[in-house]
mmCIF file of C-alpha atoms and ligand atoms in Angstrom:
data_model
loop_
_atom_site.group_PDB
_atom_site.id
_atom_site.type_symbol
_atom_site.label_atom_id
_atom_site.label_comp_id
_atom_site.label_asym_id
_atom_site.label_seq_id
_atom_site.Cartn_x
_atom_site.Cartn_y
_atom_site.Cartn_z
ATOM 1 C CA MET A 326 -65.175 87.586 164.516
ATOM 2 C CA GLY A 327 -63.823 89.202 167.601
ATOM 3 C CA SER A 328 -61.067 91.108 169.242
ATOM 4 C CA LEU A 329 -58.863 91.201 166.124
ATOM 5 C CA SER A 330 -61.474 92.395 163.605
ATOM 6 C CA ASN A 331 -59.733 94.206 160.721
ATOM 7 C CA LYS A 332 -56.324 93.781 162.345
ATOM 8 C CA ARG A 333 -53.263 92.731 160.371
ATOM 9 C CA VAL A 334 -50.929 90.380 162.203
ATOM 10 C CA ILE A 335 -47.493 89.204 161.121
ATOM 11 C CA LEU A 336 -46.891 85.806 162.661
ATOM 12 C CA GLY A 337 -43.141 85.292 162.984
ATOM 13 C CA VAL A 338 -42.208 81.626 163.281
ATOM 14 C CA THR A 339 -38.740 80.721 164.529
ATOM 15 C CA GLY A 340 -36.961 77.373 164.816
ATOM 16 C CA GLY A 341 -38.349 75.214 167.608
ATOM 17 C CA ILE A 342 -40.470 72.104 167.934
ATOM 18 C CA ALA A 343 -43.480 74.258 168.966
ATOM 19 C CA ALA A 344 -43.545 75.589 165.383
ATOM 20 C CA TYR A 345 -46.070 72.839 164.606
ATOM 21 C CA LYS A 346 -48.564 74.789 166.781
ATOM 22 C CA SER A 347 -48.187 77.866 164.549
ATOM 23 C CA ALA A 348 -50.562 76.220 162.073
ATOM 24 C CA GLU A 349 -53.359 76.165 164.639
ATOM 25 C CA LEU A 350 -52.390 79.609 165.885
ATOM 26 C CA ILE A 351 -53.079 81.030 162.394
ATOM 27 C CA ARG A 352 -56.605 79.597 162.590
ATOM 28 C CA CYS A 353 -57.153 81.012 166.095
ATOM 29 C CA LEU A 354 -55.964 84.496 165.045
ATOM 30 C CA GLN A 355 -58.207 84.377 161.966
ATOM 31 C CA GLY A 356 -61.080 83.225 164.197
ATOM 32 C CA GLU A 357 -60.638 86.480 166.120
ATOM 33 C CA GLY A 358 -60.910 88.374 162.826
ATOM 34 C CA ALA A 359 -57.230 88.968 161.972
ATOM 35 C CA GLU A 360 -55.598 88.859 158.562
ATOM 36 C CA VAL A 361 -52.363 86.916 158.989
ATOM 37 C CA ARG A 362 -49.104 86.968 157.029
ATOM 38 C CA VAL A 363 -46.337 84.590 158.040
ATOM 39 C CA VAL A 364 -42.615 85.310 158.164
ATOM 40 C CA MET A 365 -40.416 82.275 158.916
ATOM 41 C CA THR A 366 -36.759 82.068 159.869
ATOM 42 C CA PRO A 367 -34.698 79.483 157.943
ATOM 43 C CA ALA A 368 -34.597 77.252 161.064
ATOM 44 C CA ALA A 369 -38.425 77.327 161.336
ATOM 45 C CA THR A 370 -38.709 75.684 157.904
ATOM 46 C CA GLU A 371 -36.937 72.613 159.361
ATOM 47 C CA PHE A 372 -39.918 72.106 161.675
ATOM 48 C CA ILE A 373 -42.937 73.006 159.530
ATOM 49 C CA THR A 374 -43.250 73.684 155.820
ATOM 50 C CA PRO A 375 -43.940 77.165 154.424
ATOM 51 C CA LEU A 376 -46.566 75.524 152.200
ATOM 52 C CA THR A 377 -48.670 74.517 155.215
ATOM 53 C CA LEU A 378 -48.564 78.016 156.684
ATOM 54 C CA GLN A 379 -49.181 79.605 153.289
ATOM 55 C CA ALA A 380 -52.269 77.463 152.724
ATOM 56 C CA LEU A 381 -53.654 78.284 156.173
ATOM 57 C CA SER A 382 -52.871 82.002 156.138
ATOM 58 C CA GLY A 383 -54.062 82.446 152.550
ATOM 59 C CA ASN A 384 -51.017 84.657 151.875
ATOM 60 C CA PRO A 385 -47.520 83.928 150.539
ATOM 61 C CA VAL A 386 -45.064 83.063 153.309
ATOM 62 C CA ASN A 387 -42.052 85.365 153.491
ATOM 63 C CA LEU A 388 -38.731 83.655 154.097
ATOM 64 C CA GLU A 389 -35.702 85.523 152.794
ATOM 65 C CA LEU A 390 -34.380 89.029 153.302
ATOM 66 C CA LEU A 391 -32.255 88.977 150.175
ATOM 67 C CA ASP A 392 -34.812 87.616 147.716
ATOM 68 C CA THR A 393 -35.460 89.974 144.815
ATOM 69 C CA ALA A 394 -38.794 88.384 143.838
ATOM 70 C CA ALA A 395 -40.181 88.538 147.390
ATOM 71 C CA GLU A 396 -38.868 92.070 147.909
ATOM 72 C CA ALA A 397 -40.551 93.163 144.666
ATOM 73 C CA ALA A 398 -43.891 91.708 145.852
ATOM 74 C CA MET A 399 -43.910 92.801 149.505
ATOM 75 C CA GLY A 400 -40.521 93.748 150.879
ATOM 76 C CA HIS A 401 -39.405 93.968 154.507
ATOM 77 C CA ILE A 402 -40.350 97.652 154.823
ATOM 78 C CA GLU A 403 -43.825 97.101 153.352
ATOM 79 C CA LEU A 404 -44.356 94.117 155.641
ATOM 80 C CA ALA A 405 -43.322 96.241 158.621
ATOM 81 C CA ARG A 406 -45.751 98.987 157.556
ATOM 82 C CA TRP A 407 -48.549 96.519 156.820
ATOM 83 C CA ALA A 408 -48.609 94.987 160.300
ATOM 84 C CA ASP A 409 -50.720 96.270 163.180
ATOM 85 C CA LEU A 410 -48.872 93.778 165.357
ATOM 86 C CA ILE A 411 -45.973 91.325 165.093
ATOM 87 C CA LEU A 412 -46.460 88.120 167.067
ATOM 88 C CA ILE A 413 -43.472 85.781 167.225
ATOM 89 C CA ALA A 414 -44.604 82.304 168.159
ATOM 90 C CA PRO A 415 -42.666 80.244 168.879
ATOM 91 C CA ALA A 416 -39.846 82.618 169.817
ATOM 92 C CA SER A 417 -36.633 80.612 170.272
ATOM 93 C CA ALA A 418 -33.895 81.580 172.748
ATOM 94 C CA ASP A 419 -31.717 82.521 169.779
ATOM 95 C CA PHE A 420 -34.350 84.807 168.246
ATOM 96 C CA ILE A 421 -35.035 86.453 171.625
ATOM 97 C CA ALA A 422 -31.300 87.224 171.903
ATOM 98 C CA ARG A 423 -31.186 88.671 168.384
ATOM 99 C CA LEU A 424 -34.341 90.743 168.901
ATOM 100 C CA CYS A 425 -32.958 92.063 172.169
ATOM 101 C CA HIS A 426 -29.749 93.204 170.514
ATOM 102 C CA GLY A 427 -31.448 94.815 167.526
ATOM 103 C CA GLU A 428 -29.885 92.504 164.970
ATOM 104 C CA GLY A 429 -31.133 92.587 161.401
ATOM 105 C CA ASN A 430 -29.550 89.484 159.960
ATOM 106 C CA ASP A 431 -32.665 87.804 158.617
ATOM 107 C CA LEU A 432 -36.099 88.864 157.343
ATOM 108 C CA LEU A 433 -37.986 88.506 160.627
ATOM 109 C CA SER A 434 -35.494 90.464 162.747
ATOM 110 C CA THR A 435 -35.349 93.175 160.059
ATOM 111 C CA VAL A 436 -39.138 93.473 159.927
ATOM 112 C CA CYS A 437 -39.143 93.840 163.733
ATOM 113 C CA LEU A 438 -36.479 96.573 163.505
ATOM 114 C CA ALA A 439 -38.397 98.442 160.792
ATOM 115 C CA SER A 440 -41.816 98.283 162.435
ATOM 116 C CA HIS A 441 -43.504 100.880 164.677
ATOM 117 C CA SER A 442 -46.202 98.378 165.632
ATOM 118 C CA PRO A 443 -46.283 96.465 168.907
ATOM 119 C CA ILE A 444 -44.308 93.233 169.122
ATOM 120 C CA ALA A 445 -45.325 90.211 171.188
ATOM 121 C CA ILE A 446 -43.315 87.052 171.688
ATOM 122 C CA ALA A 447 -44.351 83.591 172.850
ATOM 123 C CA PRO A 448 -41.119 81.997 174.101
ATOM 124 C CA ALA A 449 -40.733 78.260 173.612
ATOM 125 C CA MET A 450 -37.617 76.376 174.667
ATOM 126 C CA ASN A 451 -36.189 73.778 177.002
ATOM 127 C CA LYS A 452 -36.614 74.746 180.686
ATOM 128 C CA HIS A 453 -32.864 75.086 181.287
ATOM 129 C CA MET A 454 -32.505 77.409 178.304
ATOM 130 C CA TRP A 455 -35.450 79.395 179.690
ATOM 131 C CA GLU A 456 -33.898 79.615 183.151
ATOM 132 C CA ASN A 457 -30.495 80.605 181.799
ATOM 133 C CA ASN A 458 -29.347 84.030 182.975
ATOM 134 C CA ALA A 459 -28.620 85.178 179.446
ATOM 135 C CA THR A 460 -32.200 84.432 178.343
ATOM 136 C CA GLN A 461 -33.693 86.044 181.438
ATOM 137 C CA ASN A 462 -31.550 89.165 180.999
ATOM 138 C CA ASN A 463 -32.608 89.416 177.365
ATOM 139 C CA LEU A 464 -36.281 89.104 178.343
ATOM 140 C CA GLN A 465 -35.914 91.793 180.982
ATOM 141 C CA GLN A 466 -34.425 94.098 178.376
ATOM 142 C CA LEU A 467 -37.210 93.312 175.897
ATOM 143 C CA ARG A 468 -39.850 94.028 178.571
ATOM 144 C CA ALA A 469 -38.194 97.405 179.101
ATOM 145 C CA GLN A 470 -38.512 97.992 175.342
ATOM 146 C CA THR A 471 -42.270 97.274 175.770
ATOM 147 C CA VAL A 472 -42.174 93.975 173.920
ATOM 148 C CA HIS A 473 -45.099 91.877 175.216
ATOM 149 C CA ILE A 474 -44.143 88.466 176.516
ATOM 150 C CA PHE A 475 -46.854 85.792 176.369
ATOM 151 C CA GLY A 476 -46.096 82.796 178.553
ATOM 152 C CA PRO A 477 -44.359 80.434 178.533
ATOM 153 C CA ALA A 478 -46.530 77.668 179.992
ATOM 154 C CA THR A 479 -45.313 74.899 182.270
ATOM 155 C CA GLY A 480 -45.551 71.173 181.575
ATOM 156 C CA TYR A 481 -44.049 68.295 179.632
ATOM 157 C CA GLN A 482 -41.451 69.280 177.069
ATOM 158 C CA ALA A 483 -40.536 67.568 173.817
ATOM 159 C CA CYS A 484 -37.059 66.822 175.231
ATOM 160 C CA GLY A 485 -38.557 64.868 178.154
ATOM 161 C CA ASP A 486 -38.047 67.559 180.819
ATOM 162 C CA VAL A 487 -40.934 68.957 182.820
ATOM 163 C CA GLY A 488 -41.021 72.651 183.644
ATOM 164 C CA GLU A 489 -41.346 76.176 182.341
ATOM 165 C CA GLY A 490 -40.717 76.801 178.624
ATOM 166 C CA ARG A 491 -43.652 75.334 176.672
ATOM 167 C CA MET A 492 -45.254 77.693 174.183
ATOM 168 C CA GLU A 493 -48.664 78.952 175.370
ATOM 169 C CA ASP A 494 -51.479 77.160 173.596
ATOM 170 C CA PRO A 495 -52.779 78.829 170.403
ATOM 171 C CA THR A 496 -56.222 79.750 171.779
ATOM 172 C CA THR A 497 -54.670 81.542 174.754
ATOM 173 C CA LEU A 498 -52.156 83.276 172.482
ATOM 174 C CA ALA A 499 -54.917 84.536 170.158
ATOM 175 C CA ARG A 500 -56.878 85.825 173.166
ATOM 176 C CA MET A 501 -53.771 87.554 174.596
ATOM 177 C CA THR A 502 -53.078 89.105 171.180
ATOM 178 C CA GLY A 503 -56.648 90.429 170.989
ATOM 179 C CA SER A 504 -56.328 91.941 174.460
ATOM 180 C CA LEU A 505 -53.545 94.250 173.168
ATOM 181 C CA PHE A 506 -56.128 96.125 171.106
ATOM 182 C CA GLU A 507 -59.025 98.146 172.368
ATOM 183 C CA LYS A 508 -62.252 96.480 171.306
ATOM 184 C CA GLY A 509 -63.963 98.583 168.639
ATOM 185 C CA LEU A 510 -67.555 99.755 169.107
ATOM 186 C CA LEU A 511 -68.657 97.580 166.177
ATOM 187 C CA SER A 512 -66.372 94.597 166.745
ATOM 188 C CA GLY A 513 -68.013 91.432 165.484
ATOM 189 C CA LYS A 514 -70.720 93.330 163.546
ATOM 190 C CA LYS A 515 -71.346 93.232 159.814
ATOM 191 C CA VAL A 516 -72.141 96.618 158.308
ATOM 192 C CA VAL A 517 -73.338 97.106 154.735
ATOM 193 C CA ILE A 518 -73.231 100.608 153.244
ATOM 194 C CA THR A 519 -74.473 101.858 149.868
ATOM 195 C CA ALA A 520 -72.692 104.884 148.420
ATOM 196 C CA GLY A 521 -72.311 107.101 145.365
ATOM 197 C CA PRO A 522 -74.719 107.629 142.507
ATOM 198 C CA THR A 523 -76.369 105.003 140.327
ATOM 199 C CA ARG A 524 -76.235 105.066 136.523
ATOM 200 C CA GLU A 525 -79.372 104.164 134.616
ATOM 201 C CA ALA A 526 -78.534 103.234 131.030
ATOM 202 C CA LEU A 527 -80.393 104.721 128.072
ATOM 203 C CA ASP A 528 -78.325 102.993 125.417
ATOM 204 C CA PRO A 529 -74.801 101.498 125.314
ATOM 205 C CA VAL A 530 -73.149 104.937 125.672
ATOM 206 C CA ARG A 531 -75.573 107.137 127.633
ATOM 207 C CA TYR A 532 -77.054 107.097 131.086
ATOM 208 C CA ILE A 533 -79.030 109.121 133.628
ATOM 209 C CA SER A 534 -77.170 109.832 136.857
ATOM 210 C CA ASN A 535 -76.478 112.524 139.484
ATOM 211 C CA HIS A 536 -73.548 114.403 141.048
ATOM 212 C CA SER A 537 -73.152 112.326 144.223
ATOM 213 C CA SER A 538 -69.428 112.097 145.077
ATOM 214 C CA GLY A 539 -69.779 109.080 147.385
ATOM 215 C CA LYS A 540 -67.673 110.903 150.021
ATOM 216 C CA MET A 541 -70.157 110.466 152.884
ATOM 217 C CA GLY A 542 -70.701 106.737 152.249
ATOM 218 C CA TYR A 543 -66.964 106.116 151.850
ATOM 219 C CA ALA A 544 -66.198 108.033 155.059
ATOM 220 C CA LEU A 545 -68.844 105.956 156.876
ATOM 221 C CA ALA A 546 -67.282 102.740 155.560
ATOM 222 C CA GLN A 547 -63.854 103.854 156.804
ATOM 223 C CA ALA A 548 -65.286 104.742 160.236
ATOM 224 C CA ALA A 549 -67.220 101.437 160.479
ATOM 225 C CA MET A 550 -64.051 99.520 159.602
ATOM 226 C CA GLU A 551 -62.067 101.479 162.211
ATOM 227 C CA ALA A 552 -64.766 100.625 164.767
ATOM 228 C CA GLY A 553 -64.033 96.943 164.091
ATOM 229 C CA ALA A 554 -66.953 96.049 161.789
ATOM 230 C CA THR A 555 -66.722 93.714 158.829
ATOM 231 C CA THR A 556 -67.634 96.380 156.320
ATOM 232 C CA ILE A 557 -69.120 95.977 152.859
ATOM 233 C CA LEU A 558 -69.407 99.004 150.607
ATOM 234 C CA ILE A 559 -71.791 98.700 147.675
ATOM 235 C CA SER A 560 -70.713 101.565 145.498
ATOM 236 C CA GLY A 561 -71.964 103.244 142.373
ATOM 237 C CA PRO A 562 -69.309 104.787 140.046
ATOM 238 C CA VAL A 563 -67.215 107.371 141.961
ATOM 239 C CA GLN A 564 -63.824 109.049 141.599
ATOM 240 C CA ILE A 565 -62.486 108.425 145.104
ATOM 241 C CA ALA A 566 -60.138 105.743 146.403
ATOM 242 C CA PRO A 567 -61.760 102.864 148.262
ATOM 243 C CA PRO A 568 -61.020 102.611 151.977
ATOM 244 C CA GLU A 569 -58.615 99.825 152.946
ATOM 245 C CA ARG A 570 -59.902 96.664 154.642
ATOM 246 C CA VAL A 571 -63.402 97.249 153.298
ATOM 247 C CA LYS A 572 -64.989 94.875 150.789
ATOM 248 C CA ILE A 573 -66.077 96.886 147.758
ATOM 249 C CA ILE A 574 -68.881 95.735 145.492
ATOM 250 C CA ALA A 575 -68.951 97.964 142.422
ATOM 251 C CA VAL A 576 -72.387 98.407 140.851
ATOM 252 C CA GLU A 577 -73.938 100.650 138.207
ATOM 253 C CA SER A 578 -77.720 100.707 138.360
ATOM 254 C CA ALA A 579 -80.237 100.800 141.227
ATOM 255 C CA GLU A 580 -81.300 97.276 140.339
ATOM 256 C CA ASN A 581 -77.657 96.058 140.589
ATOM 257 C CA MET A 582 -77.356 97.856 143.931
ATOM 258 C CA LEU A 583 -80.488 96.213 145.308
ATOM 259 C CA SER A 584 -79.446 92.716 144.285
ATOM 260 C CA ALA A 585 -75.966 93.251 145.820
ATOM 261 C CA ALA A 586 -77.617 94.445 149.059
ATOM 262 C CA LEU A 587 -79.918 91.395 149.148
ATOM 263 C CA ASP A 588 -76.970 89.060 148.440
ATOM 264 C CA GLU A 589 -75.153 90.542 151.457
ATOM 265 C CA LEU A 590 -78.160 90.573 153.807
ATOM 266 C CA ASP A 591 -77.353 87.300 155.598
ATOM 267 C CA GLY A 592 -75.689 88.152 158.904
ATOM 268 C CA THR A 593 -75.877 91.903 158.343
ATOM 269 C CA ASP A 594 -76.362 93.805 161.599
ATOM 270 C CA ILE A 595 -76.491 97.341 160.234
ATOM 271 C CA PHE A 596 -77.525 98.642 156.798
ATOM 272 C CA ILE A 597 -76.736 102.248 155.939
ATOM 273 C CA ALA A 598 -78.128 103.661 152.684
ATOM 274 C CA ALA A 599 -75.915 106.610 151.767
ATOM 275 C CA ALA A 600 -76.259 106.165 147.992
ATOM 276 C CA ALA A 601 -78.008 108.762 145.847
ATOM 277 C CA VAL A 602 -80.122 106.222 144.003
ATOM 278 C CA ALA A 603 -81.814 107.357 140.810
ATOM 279 C CA ASP A 604 -85.552 107.372 141.500
ATOM 280 C CA TYR A 605 -86.377 106.440 137.892
ATOM 281 C CA ARG A 606 -84.722 104.525 135.058
ATOM 282 C CA PRO A 607 -85.475 104.399 131.340
ATOM 283 C CA ALA A 608 -88.318 101.928 130.686
ATOM 284 C CA SER A 609 -86.153 100.221 128.080
ATOM 285 C CA VAL A 610 -82.460 100.292 127.199
ATOM 286 C CA ALA A 611 -81.772 100.652 123.468
ATOM 287 C CA GLU A 612 -79.474 97.935 122.159
ATOM 288 C CA GLN A 613 -77.714 100.360 119.796
ATOM 289 C CA LYS A 614 -76.774 104.022 120.221
ATOM 290 C CA ILE A 615 -79.903 106.179 119.824
ATOM 291 C CA LYS A 616 -79.671 108.373 116.701
ATOM 292 C CA LYS A 617 -80.651 112.063 116.701
ATOM 293 C CA ASN A 618 -83.333 111.872 114.002
ATOM 294 C CA ASP A 619 -86.117 114.057 115.427
ATOM 295 C CA ASP A 620 -86.201 117.527 117.018
ATOM 296 C CA ASP A 621 -87.841 116.163 120.152
ATOM 297 C CA MET A 622 -87.118 113.077 122.083
ATOM 298 C CA PHE A 623 -89.219 111.468 124.805
ATOM 299 C CA ILE A 624 -87.866 109.014 127.292
ATOM 300 C CA GLN A 625 -90.306 106.985 129.283
ATOM 301 C CA LEU A 626 -89.081 106.394 132.819
ATOM 302 C CA VAL A 627 -90.167 103.770 135.325
ATOM 303 C CA LYS A 628 -89.702 103.853 139.060
ATOM 304 C CA ASN A 629 -86.641 102.154 140.542
ATOM 305 C CA PRO A 630 -86.955 99.832 143.540
ATOM 306 C CA ASP A 631 -86.454 101.600 146.880
ATOM 307 C CA ILE A 632 -83.389 99.763 148.199
ATOM 308 C CA VAL A 633 -83.455 100.944 151.812
ATOM 309 C CA ALA A 634 -87.231 100.376 152.125
ATOM 310 C CA THR A 635 -86.850 96.856 150.679
ATOM 311 C CA ILE A 636 -84.159 96.033 153.247
ATOM 312 C CA ALA A 637 -86.228 97.545 156.092
ATOM 313 C CA ALA A 638 -89.250 95.411 155.088
ATOM 314 C CA HIS A 639 -87.230 92.194 154.803
ATOM 315 C CA PRO A 640 -87.817 89.421 157.376
ATOM 316 C CA LYS A 641 -84.024 89.444 158.076
ATOM 317 C CA ARG A 642 -84.161 93.189 158.667
ATOM 318 C CA PRO A 643 -80.974 94.668 160.196
ATOM 319 C CA LEU A 644 -80.850 98.046 161.922
ATOM 320 C CA THR A 645 -81.671 100.197 158.896
ATOM 321 C CA ILE A 646 -80.539 103.769 158.356
ATOM 322 C CA GLY A 647 -81.315 106.147 155.510
ATOM 323 C CA PHE A 648 -80.304 109.619 154.417
ATOM 324 C CA ALA A 649 -82.547 112.494 153.404
ATOM 325 C CA ALA A 650 -81.212 115.304 151.242
ATOM 326 C CA GLU A 651 -83.783 118.112 151.149
ATOM 327 C CA THR A 652 -83.926 121.739 150.074
ATOM 328 C CA GLU A 653 -86.813 122.717 152.408
ATOM 329 C CA ASN A 654 -88.815 121.419 155.406
ATOM 330 C CA LEU A 655 -85.890 119.185 156.360
ATOM 331 C CA GLU A 656 -87.255 117.748 159.607
ATOM 332 C CA HIS A 657 -90.759 117.249 158.250
ATOM 333 C CA TYR A 658 -89.608 115.293 155.159
ATOM 334 C CA ALA A 659 -87.062 113.318 157.162
ATOM 335 C CA LYS A 660 -89.805 112.225 159.605
ATOM 336 C CA GLN A 661 -91.952 111.167 156.652
ATOM 337 C CA LYS A 662 -89.080 109.074 155.299
ATOM 338 C CA LEU A 663 -88.525 107.506 158.727
ATOM 339 C CA GLN A 664 -92.168 106.378 158.824
ATOM 340 C CA ASN A 665 -92.782 105.536 155.158
ATOM 341 C CA LYS A 666 -89.585 103.535 154.723
ATOM 342 C CA LYS A 667 -89.800 102.092 158.294
ATOM 343 C CA LEU A 668 -86.249 103.158 159.159
ATOM 344 C CA ASP A 669 -84.550 103.277 162.546
ATOM 345 C CA LEU A 670 -82.738 106.528 161.822
ATOM 346 C CA VAL A 671 -82.738 109.171 159.103
ATOM 347 C CA ILE A 672 -79.658 111.343 158.677
ATOM 348 C CA ALA A 673 -81.010 114.496 157.076
ATOM 349 C CA ASN A 674 -79.113 117.323 155.429
ATOM 350 C CA ASP A 675 -80.124 120.567 153.804
ATOM 351 C CA VAL A 676 -78.752 120.570 150.246
ATOM 352 C CA SER A 677 -80.011 124.086 149.491
ATOM 353 C CA ASP A 678 -76.825 125.308 151.193
ATOM 354 C CA SER A 679 -74.116 124.826 148.523
ATOM 355 C CA THR A 680 -71.262 124.883 151.084
ATOM 356 C CA ILE A 681 -72.380 121.509 152.462
ATOM 357 C CA GLY A 682 -73.809 118.261 151.143
ATOM 358 C CA PHE A 683 -73.379 116.430 147.850
ATOM 359 C CA ASN A 684 -69.882 117.299 146.630
ATOM 360 C CA SER A 685 -68.378 119.185 149.536
ATOM 361 C CA ASP A 686 -65.986 117.913 152.228
ATOM 362 C CA ASP A 687 -68.217 119.200 155.007
ATOM 363 C CA ASN A 688 -71.695 118.311 156.093
ATOM 364 C CA ARG A 689 -74.253 119.392 158.711
ATOM 365 C CA VAL A 690 -76.921 116.883 159.594
ATOM 366 C CA LEU A 691 -80.040 116.414 161.659
ATOM 367 C CA LEU A 692 -80.572 112.975 163.217
ATOM 368 C CA VAL A 693 -84.232 111.996 163.077
ATOM 369 C CA GLU A 694 -85.514 109.012 165.052
ATOM 370 C CA SER A 695 -88.905 107.970 166.391
ATOM 371 C CA GLY A 696 -87.898 109.346 169.812
ATOM 372 C CA GLY A 697 -86.963 112.825 168.535
ATOM 373 C CA SER A 698 -84.442 114.811 166.489
ATOM 374 C CA LYS A 699 -80.911 116.027 167.199
ATOM 375 C CA LYS A 700 -78.906 118.618 165.265
ATOM 376 C CA LEU A 701 -75.148 118.084 164.837
ATOM 377 C CA PRO A 702 -72.821 121.025 164.091
ATOM 378 C CA ILE A 703 -71.189 121.462 160.675
ATOM 379 C CA MET A 704 -68.063 119.327 160.395
ATOM 380 C CA ASN A 705 -65.745 117.510 158.011
ATOM 381 C CA LYS A 706 -67.354 114.374 156.510
ATOM 382 C CA ASN A 707 -64.676 112.105 158.027
ATOM 383 C CA LEU A 708 -65.245 113.411 161.541
ATOM 384 C CA LEU A 709 -68.999 113.351 161.012
ATOM 385 C CA ALA A 710 -68.757 109.724 159.857
ATOM 386 C CA THR A 711 -67.009 108.800 163.119
ATOM 387 C CA ARG A 712 -69.709 110.599 165.167
ATOM 388 C CA LEU A 713 -72.459 108.909 163.138
ATOM 389 C CA ILE A 714 -70.907 105.448 163.580
ATOM 390 C CA GLU A 715 -70.688 106.074 167.362
ATOM 391 C CA HIS A 716 -74.371 107.023 167.384
ATOM 392 C CA ILE A 717 -75.344 104.040 165.195
ATOM 393 C CA ALA A 718 -73.325 101.675 167.445
ATOM 394 C CA SER A 719 -75.273 102.925 170.481
ATOM 395 C CA LEU A 720 -78.589 102.439 168.612
ATOM 396 C CA SER A 721 -77.498 98.942 167.630
ATOM 397 C CA LYS A 722 -76.781 98.145 171.287
ATOM 398 C CA THR A 723 -80.199 99.318 172.486
ATOM 399 C CA SER A 724 -82.039 97.579 169.607
ATOM 400 C CA GLN A 725 -80.515 94.190 170.470
ATOM 401 C CA PRO A 726 -82.924 91.670 172.034
HETATM 402 O O1 C5P B 1135 -86.632 108.741 148.807
HETATM 403 P P1 C5P B 1135 -85.338 109.460 148.919
HETATM 404 O O2 C5P B 1135 -84.456 109.230 147.693
HETATM 405 O O3 C5P B 1135 -85.405 110.877 149.278
HETATM 406 O O4 C5P B 1135 -84.636 108.756 150.169
HETATM 407 C C1 C5P B 1135 -83.305 108.837 150.442
HETATM 408 C C2 C5P B 1135 -82.847 107.598 151.160
HETATM 409 O O5 C5P B 1135 -83.366 106.424 150.563
HETATM 410 C C3 C5P B 1135 -81.342 107.457 151.071
HETATM 411 O O6 C5P B 1135 -80.921 106.769 152.222
HETATM 412 C C4 C5P B 1135 -81.161 106.597 149.820
HETATM 413 O O7 C5P B 1135 -79.944 105.908 149.839
HETATM 414 C C5 C5P B 1135 -82.342 105.657 149.937
HETATM 415 N N1 C5P B 1135 -82.896 105.226 148.637
HETATM 416 C C6 C5P B 1135 -82.784 103.912 148.278
HETATM 417 N N2 C5P B 1135 -83.341 103.479 147.094
HETATM 418 C C7 C5P B 1135 -84.000 104.351 146.283
HETATM 419 C C8 C5P B 1135 -84.088 105.700 146.652
HETATM 420 C C9 C5P B 1135 -83.521 106.110 147.825
HETATM 421 O O8 C5P B 1135 -82.185 103.133 149.003
HETATM 422 N N3 C5P B 1135 -84.514 103.924 145.156
#
């Protein structure tokens, strides 16, 4: 995982012998963390099969502009919107000319026209075609349109000539592509976040739960993803849409949540427990719906496992962060949680104030660490999540060996 963590790249492949290198280029881009979708021109399919590139990219290869089935699945406008970057490699002299003149006569040129994302090209052609005034004029115009031009390299060419015009090698191209993006604060890190309430079943139709909306945990997952982390969100049942590019693991009970967290522990750098886990669960779950026979009913409860404390005590312990929602003595209880659960940071908030906390869009928190406490002003949960991820990224840096 690296400079392209969470980035979506359209790899445009045009007709040239260097198209065989596109297969390896997909691997190199994925190695940097990118998700890759391939768009091929008809000429490209004469050099390498769509099947090869489909198998390597893990996504269907898009070929035709006027294909109803493909347009219904992911059309040219959706593809253009989807991409964070369009990389055309190899870019033939013909495609460079068409791109330069804003033509939209095939799928790839149309996607380029419809996209607001940066475009990079890796020219590949015979050295005389490269040196030709028409090609050089086109390239100059593309540079002026802020198209990035990667290469070409110099060396032996398939036609027997030696000179400028070889496509840059895939590793270099993936590195150059990564350099177009600012490296996120959590690039290359794996972050696991718990969020929402848990549901503790009483019988097949009833459960014990709480009012947690999941907003804070979801906002943290979005911010971690934007900071470049591979982000896993272990979520209890909530009514909000999952953030894009985040792996969601849907759970119900505290026990489900703990086993999901333990399953994900390998390679986790940061664990953030934002879930409102039920402290207790019914000692037994009735197989059938409980009938209302008596005037009183007694439910025996047993304690749930403490998920964040279990993770903090694990030999593969990541940087571990918990929340504390309190109605009084905020700092005092948060410090207790820091020590008792052996956490690196407690994010504490006062839930006695109904304008902030559980279900609201805003939150005001106190950051409690072994070195001291810091109050943050009241702010929207999304902005707060970004601030918290910045703080957590700096803690993660200083806690590294
Ligand atoms: O103990 P208390 O519920 O106040 O602690 C809150 C913190 O501990 C939160 O970060 C919450 O996600 C986490 N927690 C947990 N498992 C529990 C209870 C709380 O991970 N069973």
